[in-house]
PDB file of C-alpha atoms in Angstrom:
ATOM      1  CA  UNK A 222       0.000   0.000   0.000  1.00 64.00           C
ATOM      2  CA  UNK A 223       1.327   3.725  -0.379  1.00 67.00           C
ATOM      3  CA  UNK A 224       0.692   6.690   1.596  1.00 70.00           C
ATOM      4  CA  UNK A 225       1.188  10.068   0.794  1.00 67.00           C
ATOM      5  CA  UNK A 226       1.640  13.041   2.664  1.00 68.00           C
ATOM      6  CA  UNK A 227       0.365  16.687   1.715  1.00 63.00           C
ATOM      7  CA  UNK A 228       3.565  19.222   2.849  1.00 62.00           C
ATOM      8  CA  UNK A 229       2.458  23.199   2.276  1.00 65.00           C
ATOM      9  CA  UNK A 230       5.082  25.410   3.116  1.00 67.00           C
ATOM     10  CA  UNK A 231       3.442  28.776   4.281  1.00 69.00           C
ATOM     11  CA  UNK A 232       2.679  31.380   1.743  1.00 89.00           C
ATOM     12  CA  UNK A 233       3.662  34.496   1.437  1.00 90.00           C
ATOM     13  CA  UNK A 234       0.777  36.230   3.590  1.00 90.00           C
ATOM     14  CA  UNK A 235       1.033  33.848   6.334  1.00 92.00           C
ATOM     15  CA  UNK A 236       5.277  34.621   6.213  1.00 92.00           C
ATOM     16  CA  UNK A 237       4.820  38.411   5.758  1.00 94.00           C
ATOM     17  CA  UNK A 238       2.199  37.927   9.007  1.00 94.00           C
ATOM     18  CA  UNK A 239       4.447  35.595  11.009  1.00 94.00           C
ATOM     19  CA  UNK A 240       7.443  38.558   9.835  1.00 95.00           C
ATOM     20  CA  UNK A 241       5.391  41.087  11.087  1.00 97.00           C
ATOM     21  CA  UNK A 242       3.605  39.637  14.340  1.00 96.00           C
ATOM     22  CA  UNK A 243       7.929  38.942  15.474  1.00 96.00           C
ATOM     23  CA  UNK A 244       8.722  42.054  14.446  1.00 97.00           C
ATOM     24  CA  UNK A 245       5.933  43.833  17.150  1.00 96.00           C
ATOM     25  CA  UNK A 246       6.873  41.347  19.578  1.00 96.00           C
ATOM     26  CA  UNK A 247      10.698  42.653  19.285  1.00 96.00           C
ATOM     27  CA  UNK A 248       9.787  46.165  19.172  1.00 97.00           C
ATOM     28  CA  UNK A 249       7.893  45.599  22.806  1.00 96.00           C
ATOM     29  CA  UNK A 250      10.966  43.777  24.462  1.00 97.00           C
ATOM     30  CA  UNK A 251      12.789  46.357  22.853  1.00 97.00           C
ATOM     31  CA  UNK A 252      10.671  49.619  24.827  1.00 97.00           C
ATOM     32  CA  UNK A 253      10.135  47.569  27.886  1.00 97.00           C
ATOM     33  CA  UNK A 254      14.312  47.471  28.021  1.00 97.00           C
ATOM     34  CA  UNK A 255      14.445  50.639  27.516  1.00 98.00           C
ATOM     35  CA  UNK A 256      11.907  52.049  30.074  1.00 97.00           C
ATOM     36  CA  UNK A 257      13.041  49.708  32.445  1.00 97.00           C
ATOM     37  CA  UNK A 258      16.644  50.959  32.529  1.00 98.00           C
ATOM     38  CA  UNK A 259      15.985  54.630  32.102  1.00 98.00           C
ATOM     39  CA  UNK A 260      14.167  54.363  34.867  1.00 97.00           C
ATOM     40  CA  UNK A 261      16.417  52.819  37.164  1.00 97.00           C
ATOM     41  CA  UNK A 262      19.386  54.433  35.703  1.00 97.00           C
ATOM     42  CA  UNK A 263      17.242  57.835  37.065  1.00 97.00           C
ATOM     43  CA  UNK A 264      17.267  56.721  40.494  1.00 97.00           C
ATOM     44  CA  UNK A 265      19.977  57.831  43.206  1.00 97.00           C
ATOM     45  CA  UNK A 266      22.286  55.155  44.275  1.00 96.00           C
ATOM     46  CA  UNK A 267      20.490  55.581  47.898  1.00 97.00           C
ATOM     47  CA  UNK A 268      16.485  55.019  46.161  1.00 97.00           C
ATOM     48  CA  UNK A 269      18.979  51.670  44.359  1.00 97.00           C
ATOM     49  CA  UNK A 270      19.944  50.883  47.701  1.00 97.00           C
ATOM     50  CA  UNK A 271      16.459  50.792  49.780  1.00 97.00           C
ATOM     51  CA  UNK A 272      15.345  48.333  46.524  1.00 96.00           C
ATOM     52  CA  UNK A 273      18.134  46.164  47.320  1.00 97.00           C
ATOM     53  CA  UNK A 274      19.386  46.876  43.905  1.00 97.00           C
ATOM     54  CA  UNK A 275      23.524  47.947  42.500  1.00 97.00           C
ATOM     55  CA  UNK A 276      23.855  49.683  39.900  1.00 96.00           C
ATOM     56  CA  UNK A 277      25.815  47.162  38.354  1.00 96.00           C
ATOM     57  CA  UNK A 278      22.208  44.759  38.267  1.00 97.00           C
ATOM     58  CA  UNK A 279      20.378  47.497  36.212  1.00 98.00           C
ATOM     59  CA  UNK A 280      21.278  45.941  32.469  1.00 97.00           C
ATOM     60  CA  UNK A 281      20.090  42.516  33.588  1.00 98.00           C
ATOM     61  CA  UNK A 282      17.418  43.344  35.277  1.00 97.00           C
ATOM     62  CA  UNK A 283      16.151  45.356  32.183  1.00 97.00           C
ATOM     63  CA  UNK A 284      16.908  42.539  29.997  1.00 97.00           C
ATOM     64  CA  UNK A 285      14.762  39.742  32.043  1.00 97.00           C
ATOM     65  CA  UNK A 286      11.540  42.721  32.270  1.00 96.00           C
ATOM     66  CA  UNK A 287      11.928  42.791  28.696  1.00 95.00           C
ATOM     67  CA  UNK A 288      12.251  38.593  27.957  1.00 94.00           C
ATOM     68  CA  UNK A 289       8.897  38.317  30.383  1.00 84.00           C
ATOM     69  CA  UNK A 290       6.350  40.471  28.232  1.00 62.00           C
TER      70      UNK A 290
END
């Protein structure tokens, strides 16, 4: 007996959608980084302090509020 399978590689729409539904999703990250870090970055090393935060932890903790959204 033979079988066949049906493979459909994605059109174009469904690519240019999948293109532009990543793209969105980077450009999110991307503002929640940067709010995140301009924010702390505005704080005084004392407001850092009372948060338990240095100011050495403010890139990472910008980049894992920005890989949660």
């Amino acid at each position: 007996m033979a079988y066949t399978t049906e493979t459909r590689s994605a059109g174009l729409g469904q690519r240019i959608s999948a293109f532009r539904a990543s793209l969105a999703d980077r450009i999110a990250k991307n503002k929640t980084y940067r709010s995140t870090y301009n924010e702390l970055q505005a704080l005084t090393d004392r407001d850092l302090a009372d948060l338990g935060i240095a100011r050495s932890m403010i890139k990472r903790i910008a980049i894992e509020a920005s890989e949660t959204k």
